[in-house]
mmCIF file of C-alpha atoms in Angstrom:
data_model
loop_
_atom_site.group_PDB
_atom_site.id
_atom_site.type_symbol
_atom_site.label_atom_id
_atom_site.label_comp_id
_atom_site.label_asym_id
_atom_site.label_seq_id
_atom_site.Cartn_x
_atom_site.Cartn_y
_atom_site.Cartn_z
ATOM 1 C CA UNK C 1 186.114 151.625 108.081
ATOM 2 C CA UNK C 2 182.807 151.743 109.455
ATOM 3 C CA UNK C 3 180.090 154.658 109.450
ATOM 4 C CA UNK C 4 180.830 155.439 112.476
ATOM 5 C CA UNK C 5 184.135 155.766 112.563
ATOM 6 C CA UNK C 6 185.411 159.244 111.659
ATOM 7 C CA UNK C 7 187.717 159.893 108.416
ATOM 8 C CA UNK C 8 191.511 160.149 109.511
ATOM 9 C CA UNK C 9 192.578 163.599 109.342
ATOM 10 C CA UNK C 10 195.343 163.923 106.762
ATOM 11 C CA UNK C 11 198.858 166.386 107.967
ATOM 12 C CA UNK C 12 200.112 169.277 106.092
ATOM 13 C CA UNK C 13 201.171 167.181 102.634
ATOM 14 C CA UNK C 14 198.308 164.943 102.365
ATOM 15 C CA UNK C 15 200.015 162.642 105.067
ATOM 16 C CA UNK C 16 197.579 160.702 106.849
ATOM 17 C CA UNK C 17 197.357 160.444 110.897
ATOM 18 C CA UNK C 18 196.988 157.481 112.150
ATOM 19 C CA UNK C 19 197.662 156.093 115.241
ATOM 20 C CA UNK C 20 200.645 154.199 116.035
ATOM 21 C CA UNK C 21 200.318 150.494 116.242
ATOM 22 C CA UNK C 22 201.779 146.940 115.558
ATOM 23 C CA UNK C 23 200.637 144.382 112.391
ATOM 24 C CA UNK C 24 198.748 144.235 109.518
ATOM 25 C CA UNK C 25 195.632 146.990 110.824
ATOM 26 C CA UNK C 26 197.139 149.980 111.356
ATOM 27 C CA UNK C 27 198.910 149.752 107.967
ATOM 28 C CA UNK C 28 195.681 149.085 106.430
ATOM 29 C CA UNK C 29 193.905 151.984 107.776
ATOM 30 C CA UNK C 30 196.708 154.115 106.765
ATOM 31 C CA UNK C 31 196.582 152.471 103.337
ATOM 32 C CA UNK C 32 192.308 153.350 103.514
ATOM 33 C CA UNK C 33 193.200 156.845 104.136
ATOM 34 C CA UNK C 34 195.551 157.844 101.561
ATOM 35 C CA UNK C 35 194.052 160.344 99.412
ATOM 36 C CA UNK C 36 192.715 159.681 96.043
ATOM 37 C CA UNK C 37 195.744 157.567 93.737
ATOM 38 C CA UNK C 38 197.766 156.829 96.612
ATOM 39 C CA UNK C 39 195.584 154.960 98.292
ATOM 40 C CA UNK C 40 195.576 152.388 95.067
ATOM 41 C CA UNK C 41 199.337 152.775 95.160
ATOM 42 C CA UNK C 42 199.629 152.176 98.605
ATOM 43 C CA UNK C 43 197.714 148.431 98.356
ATOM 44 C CA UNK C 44 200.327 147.451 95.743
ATOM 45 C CA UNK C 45 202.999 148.401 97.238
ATOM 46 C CA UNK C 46 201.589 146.773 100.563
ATOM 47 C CA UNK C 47 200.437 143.517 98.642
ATOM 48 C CA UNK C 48 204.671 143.636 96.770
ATOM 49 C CA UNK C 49 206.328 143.968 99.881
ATOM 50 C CA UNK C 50 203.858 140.870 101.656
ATOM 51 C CA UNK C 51 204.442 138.381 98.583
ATOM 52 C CA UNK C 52 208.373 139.679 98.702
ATOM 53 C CA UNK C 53 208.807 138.780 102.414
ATOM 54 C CA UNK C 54 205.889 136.256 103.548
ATOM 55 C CA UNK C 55 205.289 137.259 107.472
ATOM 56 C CA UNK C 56 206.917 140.531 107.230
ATOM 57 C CA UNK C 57 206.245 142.656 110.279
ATOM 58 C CA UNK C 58 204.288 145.748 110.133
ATOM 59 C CA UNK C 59 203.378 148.535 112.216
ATOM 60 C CA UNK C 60 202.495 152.430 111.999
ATOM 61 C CA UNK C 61 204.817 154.805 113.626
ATOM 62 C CA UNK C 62 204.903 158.703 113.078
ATOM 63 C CA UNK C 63 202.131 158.665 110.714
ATOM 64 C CA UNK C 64 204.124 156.302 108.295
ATOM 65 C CA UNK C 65 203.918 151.973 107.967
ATOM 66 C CA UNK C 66 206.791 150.761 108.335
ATOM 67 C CA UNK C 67 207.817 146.697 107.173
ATOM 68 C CA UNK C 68 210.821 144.747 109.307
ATOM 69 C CA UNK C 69 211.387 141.568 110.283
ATOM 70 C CA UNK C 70 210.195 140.510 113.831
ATOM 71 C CA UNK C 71 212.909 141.631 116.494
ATOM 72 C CA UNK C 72 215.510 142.477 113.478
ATOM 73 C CA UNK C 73 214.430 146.422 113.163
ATOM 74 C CA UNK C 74 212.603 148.114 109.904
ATOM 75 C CA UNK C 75 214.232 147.909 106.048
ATOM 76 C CA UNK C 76 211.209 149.917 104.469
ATOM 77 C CA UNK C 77 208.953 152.977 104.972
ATOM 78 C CA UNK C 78 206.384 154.548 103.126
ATOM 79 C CA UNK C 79 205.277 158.261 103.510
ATOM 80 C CA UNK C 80 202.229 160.679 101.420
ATOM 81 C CA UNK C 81 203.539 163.721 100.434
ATOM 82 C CA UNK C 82 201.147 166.266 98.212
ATOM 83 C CA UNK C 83 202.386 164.803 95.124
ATOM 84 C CA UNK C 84 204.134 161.645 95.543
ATOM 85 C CA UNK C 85 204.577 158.610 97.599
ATOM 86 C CA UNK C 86 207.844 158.183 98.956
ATOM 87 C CA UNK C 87 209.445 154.805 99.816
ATOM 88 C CA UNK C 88 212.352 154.476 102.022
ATOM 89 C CA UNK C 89 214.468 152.351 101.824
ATOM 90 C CA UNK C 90 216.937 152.592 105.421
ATOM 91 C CA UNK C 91 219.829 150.693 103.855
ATOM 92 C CA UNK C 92 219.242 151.833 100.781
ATOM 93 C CA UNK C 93 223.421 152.128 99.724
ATOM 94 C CA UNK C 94 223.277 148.693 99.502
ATOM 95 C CA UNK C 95 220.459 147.168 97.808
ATOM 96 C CA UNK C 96 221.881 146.930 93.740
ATOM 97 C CA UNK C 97 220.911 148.465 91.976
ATOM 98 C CA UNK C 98 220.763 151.732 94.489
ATOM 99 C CA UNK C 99 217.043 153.346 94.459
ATOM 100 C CA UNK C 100 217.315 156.574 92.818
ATOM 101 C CA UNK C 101 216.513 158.884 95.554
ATOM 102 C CA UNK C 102 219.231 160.462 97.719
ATOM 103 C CA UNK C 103 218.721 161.486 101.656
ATOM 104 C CA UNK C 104 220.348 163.389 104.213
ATOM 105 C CA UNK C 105 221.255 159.862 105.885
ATOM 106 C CA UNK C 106 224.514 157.846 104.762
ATOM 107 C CA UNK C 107 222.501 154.613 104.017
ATOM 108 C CA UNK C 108 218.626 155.596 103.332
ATOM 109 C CA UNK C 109 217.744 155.670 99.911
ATOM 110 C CA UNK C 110 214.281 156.538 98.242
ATOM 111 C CA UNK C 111 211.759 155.870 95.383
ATOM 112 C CA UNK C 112 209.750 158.356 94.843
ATOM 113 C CA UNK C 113 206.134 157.282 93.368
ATOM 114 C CA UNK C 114 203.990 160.003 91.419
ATOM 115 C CA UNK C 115 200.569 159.662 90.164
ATOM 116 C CA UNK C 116 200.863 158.026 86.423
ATOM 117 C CA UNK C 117 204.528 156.248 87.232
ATOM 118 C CA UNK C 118 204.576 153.287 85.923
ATOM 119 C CA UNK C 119 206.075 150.828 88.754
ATOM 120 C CA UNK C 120 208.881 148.640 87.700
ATOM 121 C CA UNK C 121 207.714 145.394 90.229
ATOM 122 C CA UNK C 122 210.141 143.424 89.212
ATOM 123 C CA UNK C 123 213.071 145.779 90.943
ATOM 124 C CA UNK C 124 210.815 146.925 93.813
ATOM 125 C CA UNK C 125 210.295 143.106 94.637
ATOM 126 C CA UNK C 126 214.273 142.722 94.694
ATOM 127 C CA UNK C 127 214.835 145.913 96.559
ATOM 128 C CA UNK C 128 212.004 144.931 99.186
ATOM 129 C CA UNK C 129 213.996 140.615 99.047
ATOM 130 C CA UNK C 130 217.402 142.600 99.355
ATOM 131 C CA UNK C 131 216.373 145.241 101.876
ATOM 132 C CA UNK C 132 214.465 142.609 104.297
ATOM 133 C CA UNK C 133 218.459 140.708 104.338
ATOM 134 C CA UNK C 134 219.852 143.157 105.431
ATOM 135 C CA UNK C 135 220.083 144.626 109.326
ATOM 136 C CA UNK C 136 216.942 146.388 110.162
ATOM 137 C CA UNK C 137 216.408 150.302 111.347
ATOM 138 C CA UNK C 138 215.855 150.204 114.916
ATOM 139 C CA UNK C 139 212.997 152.871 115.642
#
């Protein structure tokens, strides 16, 4: 981000606001702007999900990135909350095994990320192959 360029304002939660847009950019910035650990977080998670699916489609929408396959709908989002990073998972019921986090919606399923976690790769990488297989979240 250059000099001139103003600092995204971060939401209620430590969310940041960027605006929405499609590709790799907008998920960047968003990644740029993530206060203090998350922002680390967020670039592995980013860098996972890339070397999971090679030419997965990105974009920003309501403040979040989101990760789909071209013209196939979303299988991932990622959202800053105060203390934690949250990763969605939209079909989430049926990636094995089933990320730990429940939701108010039948399929979506979440990992919840807080500063110090240790990340197991190996079963985010298989969640992000699985997830990517499946039909996407049209949004």
């Amino acid at each position: 981000m250059s000099a001139a360029t103003t600092a995204p304002r971060l939401l209620s939660g430590g969310n940041p606001q960027i605006p929405k847009g499609e590709g790799d950019a907008p998920v960047q910035a968003y990644i740029d702007a993530m206060p203090g650990w998350k922002s680390e977080v967020g670039r592995r998670l980013d860098v996972l999900i890339s070397q999971a699916v090679p030419g997965v489609h990105k974009a920003v929408k309501w403040n979040s990135p989101l990760y789909g396959m071209a013209g196939q709908g979303w299988f991932l989002g990622v959202h800053c909350f105060t203390k934690y990073i949250k990763v969605a998972f939209f079909r989430g019921t049926s990636l094995q095994p089933v990320p730990p986090g429940t939701s108010k919606s039948q399929d979506t399923r979440y990992l919840d990320i807080r500063e110090g976690d240790a990340l197991d790769e190996a079963r985010f990488l298989a969640w992000v192959k699985q997830a990517s297989e499946l039909p996407g979240e049209r949004m």
